[in-house]
mmCIF file of C-alpha atoms in Angstrom:
data_model
loop_
_atom_site.group_PDB
_atom_site.id
_atom_site.type_symbol
_atom_site.label_atom_id
_atom_site.label_comp_id
_atom_site.label_asym_id
_atom_site.label_seq_id
_atom_site.Cartn_x
_atom_site.Cartn_y
_atom_site.Cartn_z
ATOM 1 C CA MET A 1 134.979 72.373 -18.364
ATOM 2 C CA PRO A 2 135.384 68.989 -16.385
ATOM 3 C CA PRO A 3 136.871 68.994 -12.987
ATOM 4 C CA ARG A 4 140.659 68.511 -12.463
ATOM 5 C CA LYS A 5 141.953 65.536 -11.257
ATOM 6 C CA PRO A 6 143.725 65.895 -8.176
ATOM 7 C CA SER A 7 147.502 65.446 -8.631
ATOM 8 C CA GLN A 8 149.179 62.187 -7.322
ATOM 9 C CA PRO A 9 152.425 62.206 -6.153
ATOM 10 C CA PRO A 10 154.466 60.141 -8.367
ATOM 11 C CA ALA A 11 155.019 56.442 -7.417
ATOM 12 C CA THR A 12 158.178 55.729 -5.649
ATOM 13 C CA SER A 13 160.382 52.328 -6.241
ATOM 14 C CA GLY A 14 157.900 49.293 -5.470
ATOM 15 C CA GLN A 15 155.006 51.530 -5.008
ATOM 16 C CA THR A 16 151.900 50.627 -7.129
ATOM 17 C CA ALA A 17 149.320 53.371 -8.013
ATOM 18 C CA MET A 18 146.955 51.998 -5.138
ATOM 19 C CA ALA A 19 150.039 52.097 -2.685
ATOM 20 C CA ARG A 20 150.731 55.900 -3.157
ATOM 21 C CA PRO A 21 150.861 57.741 -0.022
ATOM 22 C CA ILE A 22 148.162 59.926 1.318
ATOM 23 C CA VAL A 23 149.222 63.401 1.721
ATOM 24 C CA SER A 24 147.491 66.786 1.693
ATOM 25 C CA SER A 25 150.292 68.198 -0.451
ATOM 26 C CA ALA A 26 151.608 66.001 -3.411
ATOM 27 C CA HIS A 27 154.086 68.922 -4.391
ATOM 28 C CA LEU A 28 155.880 68.401 -1.274
ATOM 29 C CA VAL A 29 156.621 64.592 -1.357
ATOM 30 C CA SER A 30 160.280 63.524 -1.528
ATOM 31 C CA PRO A 31 161.497 60.544 -2.987
ATOM 32 C CA HIS A 32 163.592 60.186 -0.082
ATOM 33 C CA SER A 33 160.943 60.007 2.359
ATOM 34 C CA ALA A 34 157.292 60.032 1.059
ATOM 35 C CA GLN A 35 156.525 58.795 4.454
ATOM 36 C CA MET A 36 157.240 62.122 5.951
ATOM 37 C CA SER A 37 154.290 63.742 3.970
ATOM 38 C CA GLU A 38 151.855 60.875 5.021
ATOM 39 C CA PHE A 39 153.174 61.712 8.478
ATOM 40 C CA GLU A 40 152.361 65.243 8.000
ATOM 41 C CA PHE A 41 148.872 64.837 6.582
ATOM 42 C CA GLY A 42 148.219 62.089 9.633
ATOM 43 C CA LEU A 43 149.521 65.076 11.948
ATOM 44 C CA ILE A 44 147.330 67.618 10.459
ATOM 45 C CA VAL A 45 144.167 65.663 10.531
ATOM 46 C CA ALA A 46 144.979 64.114 13.923
ATOM 47 C CA GLY A 47 145.703 67.519 15.528
ATOM 48 C CA ASN A 48 142.484 68.940 14.160
ATOM 49 C CA ALA A 49 140.521 66.135 15.494
ATOM 50 C CA PHE A 50 142.275 66.383 18.708
ATOM 51 C CA HIS A 51 141.531 69.877 19.173
ATOM 52 C CA ARG A 52 137.928 69.615 18.137
ATOM 53 C CA TRP A 53 137.588 66.839 20.663
ATOM 54 C CA VAL A 54 139.093 68.955 23.603
ATOM 55 C CA VAL A 55 136.716 71.447 22.919
ATOM 56 C CA HIS A 56 133.811 69.470 22.842
ATOM 57 C CA CYS A 57 134.635 67.708 25.933
ATOM 58 C CA MET A 58 135.348 70.476 28.060
ATOM 59 C CA SER A 59 131.957 72.063 26.603
ATOM 60 C CA ALA A 60 130.256 68.772 27.922
ATOM 61 C CA ALA A 61 132.022 69.367 30.812
ATOM 62 C CA GLY A 62 130.218 72.708 31.268
ATOM 63 C CA LEU A 63 132.669 75.314 30.210
ATOM 64 C CA LYS A 64 131.809 76.554 26.738
ATOM 65 C CA ASP A 65 133.048 78.889 23.967
ATOM 66 C CA LEU A 66 136.870 77.798 24.678
ATOM 67 C CA THR A 67 139.187 77.276 22.075
ATOM 68 C CA ALA A 68 141.816 74.382 22.195
ATOM 69 C CA LEU A 69 144.428 76.276 23.342
ATOM 70 C CA ASP A 70 142.292 77.965 26.163
ATOM 71 C CA VAL A 71 141.243 74.098 27.143
ATOM 72 C CA LEU A 72 145.090 72.841 27.131
ATOM 73 C CA VAL A 73 145.989 75.835 29.249
ATOM 74 C CA LEU A 74 143.653 75.117 31.665
ATOM 75 C CA HIS A 75 144.650 71.510 32.160
ATOM 76 C CA HIS A 76 148.298 72.209 32.204
ATOM 77 C CA VAL A 77 147.792 74.859 35.061
ATOM 78 C CA THR A 78 146.014 72.425 36.908
ATOM 79 C CA HIS A 79 148.747 69.691 36.423
ATOM 80 C CA ARG A 80 150.498 68.404 39.406
ATOM 81 C CA ALA A 81 148.960 71.211 41.519
ATOM 82 C CA ARG A 82 151.712 73.920 41.274
ATOM 83 C CA ASP A 83 151.284 77.014 40.020
ATOM 84 C CA LYS A 84 152.855 78.077 36.815
ATOM 85 C CA ARG A 85 154.671 81.180 35.278
ATOM 86 C CA LEU A 86 153.321 82.165 31.848
ATOM 87 C CA ALA A 87 157.115 81.519 30.273
ATOM 88 C CA ASP A 88 156.714 77.905 31.758
ATOM 89 C CA ILE A 89 153.200 77.381 30.459
ATOM 90 C CA ALA A 90 154.500 78.423 26.906
ATOM 91 C CA PHE A 91 158.066 76.495 27.262
ATOM 92 C CA ILE A 92 156.066 73.269 28.100
ATOM 93 C CA MET A 93 153.420 73.649 25.465
ATOM 94 C CA ASN A 94 155.988 74.706 22.824
ATOM 95 C CA VAL A 95 154.118 77.659 22.097
ATOM 96 C CA GLU A 96 156.506 80.328 21.056
ATOM 97 C CA ASP A 97 154.163 83.243 21.328
ATOM 98 C CA THR A 98 153.676 83.949 24.941
ATOM 99 C CA HIS A 99 150.900 86.526 24.063
ATOM 100 C CA LEU A 100 148.606 83.471 22.887
ATOM 101 C CA ILE A 101 149.229 81.846 26.159
ATOM 102 C CA ASN A 102 148.632 85.144 28.111
ATOM 103 C CA TYR A 103 145.352 85.547 26.274
ATOM 104 C CA SER A 104 144.231 82.201 27.162
ATOM 105 C CA LEU A 105 145.092 83.137 30.898
ATOM 106 C CA LYS A 106 143.352 86.450 31.125
ATOM 107 C CA LYS A 107 139.943 84.505 29.283
ATOM 108 C CA LEU A 108 140.017 81.860 31.556
ATOM 109 C CA GLN A 109 140.819 84.303 34.874
ATOM 110 C CA GLY A 110 137.796 86.134 33.245
ATOM 111 C CA LEU A 111 135.689 82.858 33.602
ATOM 112 C CA GLY A 112 136.807 82.385 37.180
ATOM 113 C CA VAL A 113 138.637 79.153 36.643
ATOM 114 C CA VAL A 114 142.136 80.339 36.766
ATOM 115 C CA GLU A 115 143.759 82.871 39.278
ATOM 116 C CA SER A 116 146.926 84.614 39.471
ATOM 117 C CA SER A 117 149.094 85.445 42.436
ATOM 118 C CA LYS A 118 151.997 87.615 42.921
ATOM 119 C CA ASN A 119 155.300 86.675 44.784
ATOM 120 C CA GLY A 120 157.390 89.619 44.484
ATOM 121 C CA LYS A 121 157.725 90.500 40.738
ATOM 122 C CA GLU A 122 156.734 86.962 39.914
ATOM 123 C CA VAL A 123 153.328 86.269 38.786
ATOM 124 C CA THR A 124 152.073 82.386 38.791
ATOM 125 C CA TYR A 125 148.913 80.899 37.532
ATOM 126 C CA GLY A 126 146.697 78.024 39.493
ATOM 127 C CA PRO A 127 143.219 76.712 38.986
ATOM 128 C CA THR A 128 140.277 78.292 41.162
ATOM 129 C CA GLU A 129 138.249 75.671 42.781
ATOM 130 C CA ALA A 130 135.739 75.816 39.798
ATOM 131 C CA GLY A 131 138.386 75.071 37.600
ATOM 132 C CA LYS A 132 139.485 72.175 39.200
ATOM 133 C CA ASP A 133 135.854 70.978 38.983
ATOM 134 C CA PHE A 134 135.547 71.472 35.384
ATOM 135 C CA VAL A 135 138.885 69.507 34.960
ATOM 136 C CA THR A 136 137.589 66.823 37.273
ATOM 137 C CA ARG A 137 134.223 66.550 34.790
ATOM 138 C CA TYR A 138 136.573 66.666 31.867
ATOM 139 C CA ARG A 139 138.172 63.778 33.104
ATOM 140 C CA GLU A 140 134.978 61.823 33.665
ATOM 141 C CA ILE A 141 133.859 62.619 30.159
ATOM 142 C CA ARG A 142 137.287 61.599 28.753
ATOM 143 C CA GLU A 143 137.234 58.365 30.442
ATOM 144 C CA GLY A 144 133.564 57.294 29.433
ATOM 145 C CA CYS A 145 133.624 58.689 25.564
ATOM 146 C CA LEU A 146 137.435 58.203 24.808
ATOM 147 C CA ILE A 147 139.453 55.812 26.908
ATOM 148 C CA ASN A 148 136.647 53.496 27.113
ATOM 149 C CA ALA A 149 135.989 53.391 23.275
ATOM 150 C CA LEU A 150 139.548 52.504 22.652
ATOM 151 C CA LYS A 151 139.003 49.100 24.460
ATOM 152 C CA ALA A 152 142.683 49.428 25.144
ATOM 153 C CA ASP A 153 144.697 46.227 25.400
ATOM 154 C CA ASP A 154 148.356 46.063 26.282
ATOM 155 C CA ALA A 155 149.372 45.909 22.733
ATOM 156 C CA LEU A 156 147.586 49.028 21.724
ATOM 157 C CA ASN A 157 148.704 50.714 24.890
ATOM 158 C CA HIS A 158 152.344 49.957 23.778
ATOM 159 C CA ASP A 159 151.633 51.026 20.361
ATOM 160 C CA ILE A 160 150.323 54.353 21.725
ATOM 161 C CA GLY A 161 153.122 54.640 24.150
ATOM 162 C CA GLU A 162 155.792 54.492 21.065
ATOM 163 C CA LEU A 163 153.833 57.190 19.044
ATOM 164 C CA ALA A 164 153.982 59.308 21.720
ATOM 165 C CA ARG A 165 157.815 58.696 21.949
ATOM 166 C CA LEU A 166 158.074 59.094 18.226
ATOM 167 C CA LEU A 167 156.059 62.461 18.044
ATOM 168 C CA ARG A 168 158.401 63.857 20.890
ATOM 169 C CA VAL A 169 161.542 62.739 18.640
ATOM 170 C CA LEU A 170 160.111 64.324 15.587
ATOM 171 C CA SER A 171 158.885 67.485 17.502
ATOM 172 C CA GLY A 172 162.743 67.893 18.199
ATOM 173 C CA MET A 173 163.802 67.252 14.505
ATOM 174 C CA TYR A 174 161.064 69.906 13.392
ATOM 175 C CA ASP A 175 162.100 72.356 15.843
ATOM 176 C CA GLN A 176 165.899 72.116 14.561
ATOM 177 C CA ALA A 177 164.781 72.372 11.084
ATOM 178 C CA ALA A 178 162.694 75.534 11.959
ATOM 179 C CA ARG A 179 166.145 77.045 13.554
ATOM 180 C CA SER A 180 167.854 75.940 10.350
ATOM 181 C CA ALA A 181 165.257 77.575 7.982
ATOM 182 C CA ALA A 182 165.377 80.740 10.170
ATOM 183 C CA SER A 183 168.942 81.264 9.554
ATOM 184 C CA LEU A 184 168.637 80.863 5.749
#
């Protein structure tokens, strides 16, 4: 039996067969916004590439066997040299399940790169000196492997800034859509 050809989304007005959107789920392409399906596919691919990058970069810095979330939690705990509460970390990272953040914090504590402190009933987390050292090494590797590879100029940096702004706007739209779907 010959292999099935992947289904293509229908061409929209003004599109040729060659200009069809590149999507992961043709059945979700809307005639009102094929671009949203293209964006979602790009987000999936970019998100997975970013997660792979942060894990490999931290591994190169000497801290191995972490998940992408573990690395990002360590970076956030180190952010602005202020201790953070579990709820604040989850809120800023837009992670609904605080158990995931808590698991990462416990793992990072076990590795000696994060420490907790208690002030009354409140527990906060901050990096240890070893944690700061790994983050510093991560930054050095990031500069050498990623930032220098960009050969960023002012126009590219402007585009990246605009993309970051657009991602923040779209995250709000997805959050609102999630609330709407949850109420159905």
